[in-house]
Coordinates of C-alpha atoms in Angstrom, one line a residue:
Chain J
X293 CA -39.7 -45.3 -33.1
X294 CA -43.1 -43.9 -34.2
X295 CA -46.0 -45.8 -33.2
X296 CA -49.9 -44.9 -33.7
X297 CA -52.3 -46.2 -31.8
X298 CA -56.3 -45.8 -32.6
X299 CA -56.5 -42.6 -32.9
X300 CA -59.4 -40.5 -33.0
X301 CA -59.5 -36.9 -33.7
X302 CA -61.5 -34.1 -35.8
X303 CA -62.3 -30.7 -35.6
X304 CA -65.0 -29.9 -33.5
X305 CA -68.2 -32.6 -33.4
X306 CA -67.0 -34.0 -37.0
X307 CA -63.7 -36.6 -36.4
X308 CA -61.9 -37.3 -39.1
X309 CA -59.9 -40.0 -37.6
X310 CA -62.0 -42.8 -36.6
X311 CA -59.0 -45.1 -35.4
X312 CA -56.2 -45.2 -37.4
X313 CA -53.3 -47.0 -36.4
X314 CA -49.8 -47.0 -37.5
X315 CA -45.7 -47.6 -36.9
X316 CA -42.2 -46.3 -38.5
X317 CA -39.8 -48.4 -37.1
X318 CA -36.1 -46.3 -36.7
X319 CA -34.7 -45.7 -39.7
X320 CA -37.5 -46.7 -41.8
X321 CA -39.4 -44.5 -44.6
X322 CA -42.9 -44.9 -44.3
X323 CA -45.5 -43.3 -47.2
X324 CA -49.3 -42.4 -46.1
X325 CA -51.0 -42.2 -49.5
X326 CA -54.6 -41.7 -50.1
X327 CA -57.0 -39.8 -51.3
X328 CA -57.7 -36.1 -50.9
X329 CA -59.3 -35.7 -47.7
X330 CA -58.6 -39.5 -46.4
X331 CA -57.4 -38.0 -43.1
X332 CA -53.8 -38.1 -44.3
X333 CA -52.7 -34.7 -42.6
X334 CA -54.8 -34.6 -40.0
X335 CA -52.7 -38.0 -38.8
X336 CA -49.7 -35.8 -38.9
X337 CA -51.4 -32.9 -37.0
X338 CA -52.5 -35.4 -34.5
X339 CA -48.9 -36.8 -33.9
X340 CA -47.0 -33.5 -33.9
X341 CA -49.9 -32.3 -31.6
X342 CA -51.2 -29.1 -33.9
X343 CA -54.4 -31.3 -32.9
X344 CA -55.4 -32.6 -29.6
X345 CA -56.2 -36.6 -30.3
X346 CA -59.7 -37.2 -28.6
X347 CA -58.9 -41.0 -28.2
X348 CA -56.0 -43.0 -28.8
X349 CA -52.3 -43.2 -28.7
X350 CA -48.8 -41.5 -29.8
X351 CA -45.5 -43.4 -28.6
X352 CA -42.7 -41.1 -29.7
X353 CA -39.3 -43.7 -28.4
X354 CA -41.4 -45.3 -26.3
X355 CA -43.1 -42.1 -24.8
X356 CA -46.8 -41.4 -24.9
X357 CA -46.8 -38.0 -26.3
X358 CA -50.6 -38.1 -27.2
X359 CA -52.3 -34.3 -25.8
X360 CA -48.7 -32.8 -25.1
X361 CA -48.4 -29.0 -26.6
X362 CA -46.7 -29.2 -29.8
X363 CA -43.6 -27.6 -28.6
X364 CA -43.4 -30.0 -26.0
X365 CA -44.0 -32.6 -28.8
X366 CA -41.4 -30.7 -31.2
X367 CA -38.5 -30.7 -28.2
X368 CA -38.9 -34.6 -27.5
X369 CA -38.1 -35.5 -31.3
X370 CA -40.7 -34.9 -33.4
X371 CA -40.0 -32.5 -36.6
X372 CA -43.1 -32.0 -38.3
X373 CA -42.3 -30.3 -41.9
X374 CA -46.0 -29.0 -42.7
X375 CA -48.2 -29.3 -45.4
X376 CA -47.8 -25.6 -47.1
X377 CA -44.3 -25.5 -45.8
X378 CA -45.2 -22.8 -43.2
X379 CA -41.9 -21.0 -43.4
X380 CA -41.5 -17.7 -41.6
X381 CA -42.0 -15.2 -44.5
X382 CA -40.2 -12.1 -43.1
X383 CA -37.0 -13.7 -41.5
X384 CA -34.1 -14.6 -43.3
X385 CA -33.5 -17.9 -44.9
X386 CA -30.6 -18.7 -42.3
X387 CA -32.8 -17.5 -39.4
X388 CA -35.7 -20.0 -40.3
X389 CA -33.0 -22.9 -40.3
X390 CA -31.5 -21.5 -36.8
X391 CA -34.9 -21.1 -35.3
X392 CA -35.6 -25.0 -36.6
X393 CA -32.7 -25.8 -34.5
X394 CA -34.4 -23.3 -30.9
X395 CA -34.8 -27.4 -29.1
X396 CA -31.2 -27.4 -28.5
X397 CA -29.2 -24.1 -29.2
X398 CA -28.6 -21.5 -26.4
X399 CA -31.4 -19.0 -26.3
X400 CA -29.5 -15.9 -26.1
X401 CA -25.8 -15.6 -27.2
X402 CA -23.5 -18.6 -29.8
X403 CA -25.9 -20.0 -31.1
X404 CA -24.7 -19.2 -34.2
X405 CA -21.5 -21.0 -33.6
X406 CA -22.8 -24.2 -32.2
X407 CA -25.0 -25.0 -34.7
X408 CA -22.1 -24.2 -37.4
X409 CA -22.4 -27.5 -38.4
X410 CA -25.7 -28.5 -39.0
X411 CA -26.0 -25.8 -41.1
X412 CA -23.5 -26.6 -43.4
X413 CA -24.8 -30.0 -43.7
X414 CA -28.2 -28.2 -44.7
X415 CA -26.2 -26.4 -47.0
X416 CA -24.0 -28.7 -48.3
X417 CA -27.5 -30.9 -48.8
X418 CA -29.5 -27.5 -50.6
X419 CA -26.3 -25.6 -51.9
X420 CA -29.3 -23.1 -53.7
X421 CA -30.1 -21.9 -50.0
X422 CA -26.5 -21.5 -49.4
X423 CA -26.9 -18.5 -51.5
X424 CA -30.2 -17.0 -50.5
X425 CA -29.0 -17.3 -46.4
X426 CA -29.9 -13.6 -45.9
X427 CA -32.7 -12.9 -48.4
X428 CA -36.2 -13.3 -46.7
X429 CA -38.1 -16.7 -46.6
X430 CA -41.2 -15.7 -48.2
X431 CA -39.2 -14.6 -51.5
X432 CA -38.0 -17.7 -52.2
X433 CA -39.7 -19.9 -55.0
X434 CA -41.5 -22.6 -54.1
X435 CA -39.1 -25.2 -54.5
X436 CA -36.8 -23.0 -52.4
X437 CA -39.1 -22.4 -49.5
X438 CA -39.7 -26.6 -49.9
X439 CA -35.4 -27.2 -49.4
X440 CA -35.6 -24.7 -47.0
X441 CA -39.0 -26.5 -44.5
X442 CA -37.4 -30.0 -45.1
X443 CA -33.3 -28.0 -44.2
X444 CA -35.2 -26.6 -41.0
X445 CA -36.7 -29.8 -39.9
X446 CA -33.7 -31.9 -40.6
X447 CA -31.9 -28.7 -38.3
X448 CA -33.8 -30.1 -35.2
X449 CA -32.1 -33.5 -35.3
X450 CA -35.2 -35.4 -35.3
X451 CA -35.8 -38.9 -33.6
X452 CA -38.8 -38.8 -36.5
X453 CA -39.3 -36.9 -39.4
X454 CA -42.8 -36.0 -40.5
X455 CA -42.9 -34.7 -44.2
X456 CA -46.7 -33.7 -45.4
X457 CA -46.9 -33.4 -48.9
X458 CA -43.3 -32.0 -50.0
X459 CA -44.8 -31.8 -53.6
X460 CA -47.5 -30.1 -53.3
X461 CA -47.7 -27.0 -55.9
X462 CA -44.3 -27.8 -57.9
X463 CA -43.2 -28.2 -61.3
X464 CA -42.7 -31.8 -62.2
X465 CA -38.8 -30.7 -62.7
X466 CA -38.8 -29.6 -59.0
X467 CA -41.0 -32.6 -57.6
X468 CA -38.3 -35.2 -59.0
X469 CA -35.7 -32.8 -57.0
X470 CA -37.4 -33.1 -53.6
X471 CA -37.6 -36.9 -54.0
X472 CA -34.2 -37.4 -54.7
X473 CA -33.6 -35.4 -51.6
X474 CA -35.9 -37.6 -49.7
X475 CA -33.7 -40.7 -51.2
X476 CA -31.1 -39.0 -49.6
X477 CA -32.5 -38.3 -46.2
X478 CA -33.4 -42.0 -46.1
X479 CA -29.4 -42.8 -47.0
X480 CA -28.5 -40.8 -44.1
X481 CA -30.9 -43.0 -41.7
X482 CA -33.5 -40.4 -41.0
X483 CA -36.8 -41.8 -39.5
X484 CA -39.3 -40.5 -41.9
X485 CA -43.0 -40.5 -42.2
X486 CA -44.1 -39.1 -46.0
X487 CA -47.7 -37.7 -47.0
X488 CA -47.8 -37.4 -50.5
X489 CA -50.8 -37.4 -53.2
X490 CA -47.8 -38.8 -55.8
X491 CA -48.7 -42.3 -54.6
X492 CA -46.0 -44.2 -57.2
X493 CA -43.2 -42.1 -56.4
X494 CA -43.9 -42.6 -53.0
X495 CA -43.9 -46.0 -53.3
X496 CA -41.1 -45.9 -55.2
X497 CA -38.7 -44.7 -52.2
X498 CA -41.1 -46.2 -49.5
X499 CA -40.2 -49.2 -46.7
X500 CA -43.3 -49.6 -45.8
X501 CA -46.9 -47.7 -47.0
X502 CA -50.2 -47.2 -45.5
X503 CA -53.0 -46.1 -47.7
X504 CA -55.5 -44.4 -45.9
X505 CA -59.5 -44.5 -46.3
X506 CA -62.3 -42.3 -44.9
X507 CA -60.2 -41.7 -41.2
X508 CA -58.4 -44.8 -41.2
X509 CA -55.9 -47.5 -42.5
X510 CA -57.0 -49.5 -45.2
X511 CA -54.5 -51.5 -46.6
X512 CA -51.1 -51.5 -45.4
X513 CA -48.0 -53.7 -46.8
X514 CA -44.2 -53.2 -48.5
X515 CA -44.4 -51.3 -51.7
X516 CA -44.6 -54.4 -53.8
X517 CA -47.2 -56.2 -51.9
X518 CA -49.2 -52.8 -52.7
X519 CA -48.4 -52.8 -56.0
X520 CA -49.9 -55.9 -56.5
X521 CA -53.0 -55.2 -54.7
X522 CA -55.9 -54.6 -57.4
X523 CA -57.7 -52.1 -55.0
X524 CA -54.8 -50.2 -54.7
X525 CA -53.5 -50.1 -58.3
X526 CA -57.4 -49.2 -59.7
X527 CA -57.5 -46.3 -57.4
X528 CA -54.1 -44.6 -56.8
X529 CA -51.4 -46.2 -59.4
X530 CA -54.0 -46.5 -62.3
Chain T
X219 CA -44.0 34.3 -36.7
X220 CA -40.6 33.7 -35.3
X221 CA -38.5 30.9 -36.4
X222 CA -36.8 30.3 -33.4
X223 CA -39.8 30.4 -31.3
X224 CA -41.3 27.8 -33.8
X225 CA -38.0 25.8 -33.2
X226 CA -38.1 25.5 -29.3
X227 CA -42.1 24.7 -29.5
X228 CA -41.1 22.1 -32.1
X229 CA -38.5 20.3 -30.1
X230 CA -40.3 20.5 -26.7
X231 CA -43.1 19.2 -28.2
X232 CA -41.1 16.3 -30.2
X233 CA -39.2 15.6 -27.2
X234 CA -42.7 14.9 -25.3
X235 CA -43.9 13.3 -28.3
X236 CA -41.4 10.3 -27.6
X237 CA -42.9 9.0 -24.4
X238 CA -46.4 8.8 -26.7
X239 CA -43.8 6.6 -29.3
X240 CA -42.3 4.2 -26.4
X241 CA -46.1 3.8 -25.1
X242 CA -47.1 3.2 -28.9
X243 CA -44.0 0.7 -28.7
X244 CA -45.8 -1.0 -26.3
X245 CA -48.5 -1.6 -28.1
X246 CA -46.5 -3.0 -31.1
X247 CA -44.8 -5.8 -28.9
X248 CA -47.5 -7.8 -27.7
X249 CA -49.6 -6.8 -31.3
X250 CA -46.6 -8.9 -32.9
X251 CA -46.8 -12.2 -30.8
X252 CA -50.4 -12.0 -30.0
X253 CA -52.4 -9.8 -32.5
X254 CA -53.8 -8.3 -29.3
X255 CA -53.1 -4.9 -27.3
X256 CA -53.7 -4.2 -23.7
X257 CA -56.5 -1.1 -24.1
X258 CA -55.6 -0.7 -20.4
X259 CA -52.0 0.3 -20.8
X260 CA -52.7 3.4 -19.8
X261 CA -53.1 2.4 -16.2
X262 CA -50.5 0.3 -16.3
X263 CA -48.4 3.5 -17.0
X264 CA -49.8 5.1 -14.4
X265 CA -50.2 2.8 -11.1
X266 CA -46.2 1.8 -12.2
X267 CA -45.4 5.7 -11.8
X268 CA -47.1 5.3 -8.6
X269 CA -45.4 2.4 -7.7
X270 CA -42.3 3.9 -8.0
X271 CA -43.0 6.6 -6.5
X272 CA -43.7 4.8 -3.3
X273 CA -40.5 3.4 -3.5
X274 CA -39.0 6.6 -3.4
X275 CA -41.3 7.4 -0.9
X276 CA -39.8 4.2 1.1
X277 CA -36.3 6.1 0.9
X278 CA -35.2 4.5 -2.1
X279 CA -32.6 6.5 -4.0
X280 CA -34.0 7.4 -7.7
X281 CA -31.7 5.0 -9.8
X282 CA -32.6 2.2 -7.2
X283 CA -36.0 2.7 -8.0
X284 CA -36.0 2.0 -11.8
X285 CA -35.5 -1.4 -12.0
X286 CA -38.2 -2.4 -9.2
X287 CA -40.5 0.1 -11.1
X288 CA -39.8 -1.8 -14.3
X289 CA -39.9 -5.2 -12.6
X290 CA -43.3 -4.2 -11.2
X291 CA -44.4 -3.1 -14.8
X292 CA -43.2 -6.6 -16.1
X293 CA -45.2 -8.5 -13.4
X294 CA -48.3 -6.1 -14.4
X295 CA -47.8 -7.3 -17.9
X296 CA -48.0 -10.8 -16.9
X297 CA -51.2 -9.9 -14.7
X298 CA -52.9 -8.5 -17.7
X299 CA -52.0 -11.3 -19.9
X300 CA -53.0 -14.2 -17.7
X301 CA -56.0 -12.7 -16.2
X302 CA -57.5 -10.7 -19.6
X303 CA -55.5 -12.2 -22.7
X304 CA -54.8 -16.0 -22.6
X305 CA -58.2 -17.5 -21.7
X306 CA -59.5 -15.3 -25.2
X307 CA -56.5 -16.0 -27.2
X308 CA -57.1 -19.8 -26.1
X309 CA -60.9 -19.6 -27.8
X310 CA -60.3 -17.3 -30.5
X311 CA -62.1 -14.3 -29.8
X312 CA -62.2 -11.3 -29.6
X313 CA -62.5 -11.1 -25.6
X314 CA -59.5 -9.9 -24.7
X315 CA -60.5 -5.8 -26.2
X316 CA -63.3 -5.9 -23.0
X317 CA -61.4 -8.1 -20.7
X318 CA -58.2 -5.5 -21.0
X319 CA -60.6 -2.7 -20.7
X320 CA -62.3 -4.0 -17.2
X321 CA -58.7 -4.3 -15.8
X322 CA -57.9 -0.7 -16.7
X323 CA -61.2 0.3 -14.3
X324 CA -59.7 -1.7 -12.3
X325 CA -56.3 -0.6 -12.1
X326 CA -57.6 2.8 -12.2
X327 CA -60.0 2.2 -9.2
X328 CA -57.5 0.2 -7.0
X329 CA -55.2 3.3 -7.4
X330 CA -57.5 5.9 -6.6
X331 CA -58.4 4.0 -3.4
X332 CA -54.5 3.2 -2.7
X333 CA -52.6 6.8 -3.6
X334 CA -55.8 9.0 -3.4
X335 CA -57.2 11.6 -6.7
X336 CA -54.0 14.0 -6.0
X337 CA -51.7 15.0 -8.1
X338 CA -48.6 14.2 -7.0
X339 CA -45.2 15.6 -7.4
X340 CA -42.8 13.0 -8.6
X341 CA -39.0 14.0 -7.5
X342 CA -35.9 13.2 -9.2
X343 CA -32.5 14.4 -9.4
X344 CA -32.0 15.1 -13.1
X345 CA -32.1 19.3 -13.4
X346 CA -34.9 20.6 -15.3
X347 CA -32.7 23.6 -15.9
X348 CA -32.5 24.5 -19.6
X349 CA -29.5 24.6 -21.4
X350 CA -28.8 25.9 -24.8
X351 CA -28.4 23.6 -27.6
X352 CA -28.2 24.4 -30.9
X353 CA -30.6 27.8 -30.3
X354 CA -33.2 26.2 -28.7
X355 CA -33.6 25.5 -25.0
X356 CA -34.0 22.1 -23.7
X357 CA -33.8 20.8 -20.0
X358 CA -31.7 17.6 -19.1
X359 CA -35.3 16.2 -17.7
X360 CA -36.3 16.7 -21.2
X361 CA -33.1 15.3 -22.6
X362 CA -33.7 12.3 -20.3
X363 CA -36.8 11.3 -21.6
X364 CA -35.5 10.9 -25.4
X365 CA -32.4 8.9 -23.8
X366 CA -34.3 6.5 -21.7
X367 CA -37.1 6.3 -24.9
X368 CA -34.3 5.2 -27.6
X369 CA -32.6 3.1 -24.9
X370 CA -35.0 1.0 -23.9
X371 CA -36.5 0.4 -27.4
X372 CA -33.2 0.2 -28.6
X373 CA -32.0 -2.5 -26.3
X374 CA -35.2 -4.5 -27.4
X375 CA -34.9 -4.3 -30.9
X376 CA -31.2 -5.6 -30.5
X377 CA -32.7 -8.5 -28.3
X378 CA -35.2 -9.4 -30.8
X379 CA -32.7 -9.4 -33.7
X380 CA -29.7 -11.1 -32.5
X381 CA -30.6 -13.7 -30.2
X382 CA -32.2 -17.1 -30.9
X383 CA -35.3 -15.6 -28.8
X384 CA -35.8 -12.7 -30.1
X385 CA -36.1 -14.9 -33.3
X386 CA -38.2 -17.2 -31.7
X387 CA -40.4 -14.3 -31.1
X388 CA -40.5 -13.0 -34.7
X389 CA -41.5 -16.4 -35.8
X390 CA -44.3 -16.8 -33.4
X391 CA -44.9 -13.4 -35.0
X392 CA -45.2 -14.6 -38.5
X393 CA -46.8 -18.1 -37.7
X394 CA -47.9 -19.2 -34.7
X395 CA -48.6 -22.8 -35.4
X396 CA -45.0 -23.2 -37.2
X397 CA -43.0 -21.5 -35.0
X398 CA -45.0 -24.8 -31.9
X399 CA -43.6 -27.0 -34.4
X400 CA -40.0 -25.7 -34.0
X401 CA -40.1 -26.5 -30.5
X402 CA -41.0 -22.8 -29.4
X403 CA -43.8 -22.5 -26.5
X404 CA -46.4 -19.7 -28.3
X405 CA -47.8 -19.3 -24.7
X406 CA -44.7 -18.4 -23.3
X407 CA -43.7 -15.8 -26.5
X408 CA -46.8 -14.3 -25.6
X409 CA -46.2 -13.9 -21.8
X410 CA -42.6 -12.5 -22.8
X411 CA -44.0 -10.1 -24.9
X412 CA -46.6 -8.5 -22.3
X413 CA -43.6 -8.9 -19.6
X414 CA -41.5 -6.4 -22.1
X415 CA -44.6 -4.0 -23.3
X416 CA -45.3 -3.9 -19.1
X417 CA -42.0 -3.0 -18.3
X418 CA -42.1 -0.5 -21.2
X419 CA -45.3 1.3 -20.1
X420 CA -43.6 1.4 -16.5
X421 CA -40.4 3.3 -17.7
X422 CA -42.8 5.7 -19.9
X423 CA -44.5 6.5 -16.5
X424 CA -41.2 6.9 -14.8
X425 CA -39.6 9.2 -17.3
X426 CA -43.0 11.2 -18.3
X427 CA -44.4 11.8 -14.3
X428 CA -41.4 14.4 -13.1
X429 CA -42.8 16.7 -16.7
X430 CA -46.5 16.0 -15.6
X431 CA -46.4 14.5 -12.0
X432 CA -48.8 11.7 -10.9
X433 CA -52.0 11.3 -10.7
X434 CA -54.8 8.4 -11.4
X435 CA -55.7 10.2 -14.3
X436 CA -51.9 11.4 -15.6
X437 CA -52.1 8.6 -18.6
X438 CA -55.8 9.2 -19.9
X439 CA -54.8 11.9 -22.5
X440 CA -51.1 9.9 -22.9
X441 CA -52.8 6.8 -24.1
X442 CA -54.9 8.9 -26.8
X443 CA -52.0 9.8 -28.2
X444 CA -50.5 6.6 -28.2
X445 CA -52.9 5.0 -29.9
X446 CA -52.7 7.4 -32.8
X447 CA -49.4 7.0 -32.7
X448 CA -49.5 3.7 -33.2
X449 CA -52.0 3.4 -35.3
X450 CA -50.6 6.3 -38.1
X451 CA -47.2 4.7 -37.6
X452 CA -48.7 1.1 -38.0
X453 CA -48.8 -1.2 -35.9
X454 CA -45.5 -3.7 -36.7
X455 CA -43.3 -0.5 -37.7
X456 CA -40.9 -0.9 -35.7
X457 CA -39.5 2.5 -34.8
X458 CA -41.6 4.0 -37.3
X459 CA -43.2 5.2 -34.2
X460 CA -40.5 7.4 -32.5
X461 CA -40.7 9.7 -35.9
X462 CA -44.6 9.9 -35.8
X463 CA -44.5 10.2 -32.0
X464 CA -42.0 13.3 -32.6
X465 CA -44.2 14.9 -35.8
X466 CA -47.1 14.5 -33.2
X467 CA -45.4 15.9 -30.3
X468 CA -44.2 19.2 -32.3
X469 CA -47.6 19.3 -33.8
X470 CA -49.2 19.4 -30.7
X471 CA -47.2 22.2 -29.5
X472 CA -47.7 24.4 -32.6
X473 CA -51.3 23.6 -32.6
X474 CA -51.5 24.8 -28.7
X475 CA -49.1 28.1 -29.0
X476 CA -51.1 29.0 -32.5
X477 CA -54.4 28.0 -32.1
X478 CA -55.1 28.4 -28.5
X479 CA -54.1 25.7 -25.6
X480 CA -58.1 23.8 -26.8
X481 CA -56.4 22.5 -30.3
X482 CA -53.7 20.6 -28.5
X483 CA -55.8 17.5 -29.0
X484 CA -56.8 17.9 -32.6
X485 CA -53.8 16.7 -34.8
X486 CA -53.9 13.8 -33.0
X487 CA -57.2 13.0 -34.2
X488 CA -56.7 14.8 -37.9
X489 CA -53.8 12.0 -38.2
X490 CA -56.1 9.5 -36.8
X491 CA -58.6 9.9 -39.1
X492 CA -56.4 11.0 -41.9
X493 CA -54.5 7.7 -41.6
X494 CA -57.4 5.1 -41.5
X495 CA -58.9 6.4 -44.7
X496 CA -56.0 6.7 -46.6
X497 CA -53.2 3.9 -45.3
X498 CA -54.9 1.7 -42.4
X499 CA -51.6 -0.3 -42.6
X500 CA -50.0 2.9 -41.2
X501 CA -47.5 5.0 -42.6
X502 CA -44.5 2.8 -42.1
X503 CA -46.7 -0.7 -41.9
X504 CA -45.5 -3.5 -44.2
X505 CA -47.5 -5.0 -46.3
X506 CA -46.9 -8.8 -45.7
X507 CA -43.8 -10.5 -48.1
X508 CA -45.7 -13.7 -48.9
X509 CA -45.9 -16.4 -51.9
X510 CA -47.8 -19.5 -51.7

């Protein structure tokens, strides 16, 4: 569904990506661990097109996608919850989730009403945001405003599902909470790719894992052919 | 000093004070999506009153005219934005503040060479007979101005909060980069926006030119007082500026009838200055809601 081929991409003269090259096949969950400043979120950045690839390829079903705007990007298939969640502070909690859905809901009038049911699934998935729908975004507590980027991405009906670094900042209470919710976006069949510095509990849920070195892949295998890997256990699972 | 002279001065001067709000207004739509302001808006105020008044001049009934004067504001919007705006946006800088400037000269000289330097009367039918409301005397051109002002801002601020673009324009707003992630073209929010803040400075000329008529230089002192407006009001407060365009307006009037017609331009200033020292956010700015 997702495939990466050697891409290259930095910021300004320094690139970050020197060639990385990876696939999540539909309905798979595939982790990118590694450590900090591997080039993990600048892959994502380079997929959903928040960065312009200087070499290489993004097939998105089939389609390259590589230098496209990333609303263009976004409209194709491709929800990209960020790293820092990036929700829209002043608007209202239902207005984020609405606004996650702006690819296929009518621009001006019933919207509201056709995407009745999506939100309720969001709901019915984070009950907590069903009662915060009118407070503001930027209130909510980090956990919240976590639900609430993963709630907005799911709103898009995504072909693929990027998710960079959903635990980043929690309580440990809180992390186990959005990887139960990431269990359950895999039950459901959701394409995901997953950043996360929680390397064992992304394994744990993981198809598939790539672990990323210095701008590109590594090593690459199922969870338990990583776990047996003594490179990988001394430096991420020790 | 008599109360109900104070009164009339007050409300003529509030009244007037509304088309420095709507231009102020202006200023706060394409601030939201872009973090930038056209400096030149001024022009644009005043080559859309001369627009429209050509059309009039082309035997076009009054009403007719609006909407091709606001259409032709829109499409100035645009201008500005594609020509001064986007290329500066694009790198990061700061060039739009000179680039907006230069196509103010240039509005400004295009319509001096078109229209002429003359002051020009601007016709229309409402009656600038005063009528008696409430002990003070107001005309219906007057009236006109503070229906078409809270209309059209009105009718915006509805758009922006209950449909799906509007919303789409208050989360490129709050973060541009999410908001391409959502599927929602930050280029074309921006364009929107300096279609709507054109069309805005267009209606501000056509309801402001029958008080002051037309004239190249009709918008120079407007604009002033815009910006303070704007600027004491702050700068995302919504229509925080219509009650600091009105306290201006009135102000100005006092100042004038008081002080002698010279002070008309001081309180405008005082706020200015007053409100960059003590509340640079402006008086009804929000401090960002935020937790990381």
């Amino acid at each position: 569904m997702l495939q990466v081929e050697d891409l290259h991409a930095g910021y300004g003269a320094s690139e970050v990506l020197t060639g990385t090259t990876l696939a999540v096949k539909q309905g798979a969950l595939v982790a990118l661990i590694g450590a900090n400043g591997a080039g993990k979120t600048t892959t994502m950045r380079a997929i959903s097109g928040g960065l312009k690839p200087s070499r290489g390829r993004v097939l998105l079903d089939g389609k390259e996608v590589q230098g496209l705007d990333a609303s263009r990007i976004a409209r194709l298939g491709l929800a990209h919850a960020p790293e820092g969640r990036k929700v829209f502070g002043p608007l209202s909690v239902e207005d984020n989730l609405l606004l996650g859905a702006y690819a296929h809901l009518p621009r001006f009038f019933g919207f509201r009403a056709r995407a009745r049911a999506d939100l309720d699934r969001v709901y019915d998935l984070f009950p907590r945001l069903r009662d915060r729908t009118k407070q503001a975004a930027g209130t909510l507590s980090g956990g919240e405003q976590q639900m609430l980027a993963i709630g907005r991405a799911l709103m898009a009906r995504p072909k693929v599902m990027l998710l960079d670094e959903p635990s980043m900042g929690l309580a440990p209470v809180i992390v186990q909470e959005v990887f139960r919710t990431i269990r359950r976006l895999k039950e459901e069949g959701i394409t995901l790719l997953l950043v996360e510095q929680f390397a064992k509990s992304a394994l744990e849920v993981a198809d598939y894992a790539y672990v990323m070195e210095r701008g590109r892949i590594a090593v690459e295998g199922t969870p338990a052919e990583l776990s047996r890997d003594e490179r990988v256990i001394a430096a991420y699972l020790g | 000093m008599n109360p109900s002279i104070i009164g009339q001065m007050a409300v003529s001067g509030a009244l007037m004070g509304l088309v420095y709000a709507l231009i102020a207004y202006g200023f706060q739509l394409t601030y939201a999506t872009s973090k930038s302001i056209n400096f030149g808006q001024g022009e644009l105020v005043m080559v859309s009153a001369f627009f429209s008044l050509t059309l009039m001049n082309l035997g076009l009934p009054y009403w007719a005219m609006i909407p091709g004067g606001l259409l032709f504001g829109a499409l100035m919007g645009l201008a500005v934005e594609r020509a001064g705006v986007r290329l500066a946006l694009e790198q990061k800088s700061e060039g739009w503040i000179l680039l907006t400037i230069i196509l103010g000269l240039f509005f400004f000289s295009a319509a001096e060479n078109l229209w002429g330097r003359d002051d020009r009367p601007f016709p229309t039918p409402i009656s600038a007979d005063p009528i008696h409301v409430l002990g003070v005397d107001v005309t219906r051109l007057e009236l006109s101005v503070a229906v078409g002002v809270l209309a059209i801002m009105g009718a915006i601020e509805l758009f922006k909060r209950r449909t799906l673009l509007g919303k789409a324009f208050e989360a490129v707003s709050a973060d541009r980069d999410a908001a391409e992630l959502m599927g929602i073209s930050a280029t074309r929010t921006v364009m929107l926006s300096y279609a709507l803040s054109g069309a805005v400075a267009a209606l501000a000329g056509i309801l402001v030119s029958p008080i002051t008529t037309v004239g190249p230089t009709m918008a120079s002192a407007l604009i002033l007082k815009a910006f303070s407006v704007a600027v004491v009001a702050g700068l995302d407060s919504g229509f925080g500026v219509v009650l600091i365009g009105m306290f201006l307006g009135a102000l100005e009037s006092l100042a004038s009838f008081y002080l002698g017609s010279g002070w008309r331009e001081a309180p405008g200033l005082l706020l200015l200055i007053l409100a960059l020292a003590v509340r640079p956010t402006g008086v009804f700015g929000k401090a960002a809601i935020r937790k990381v």
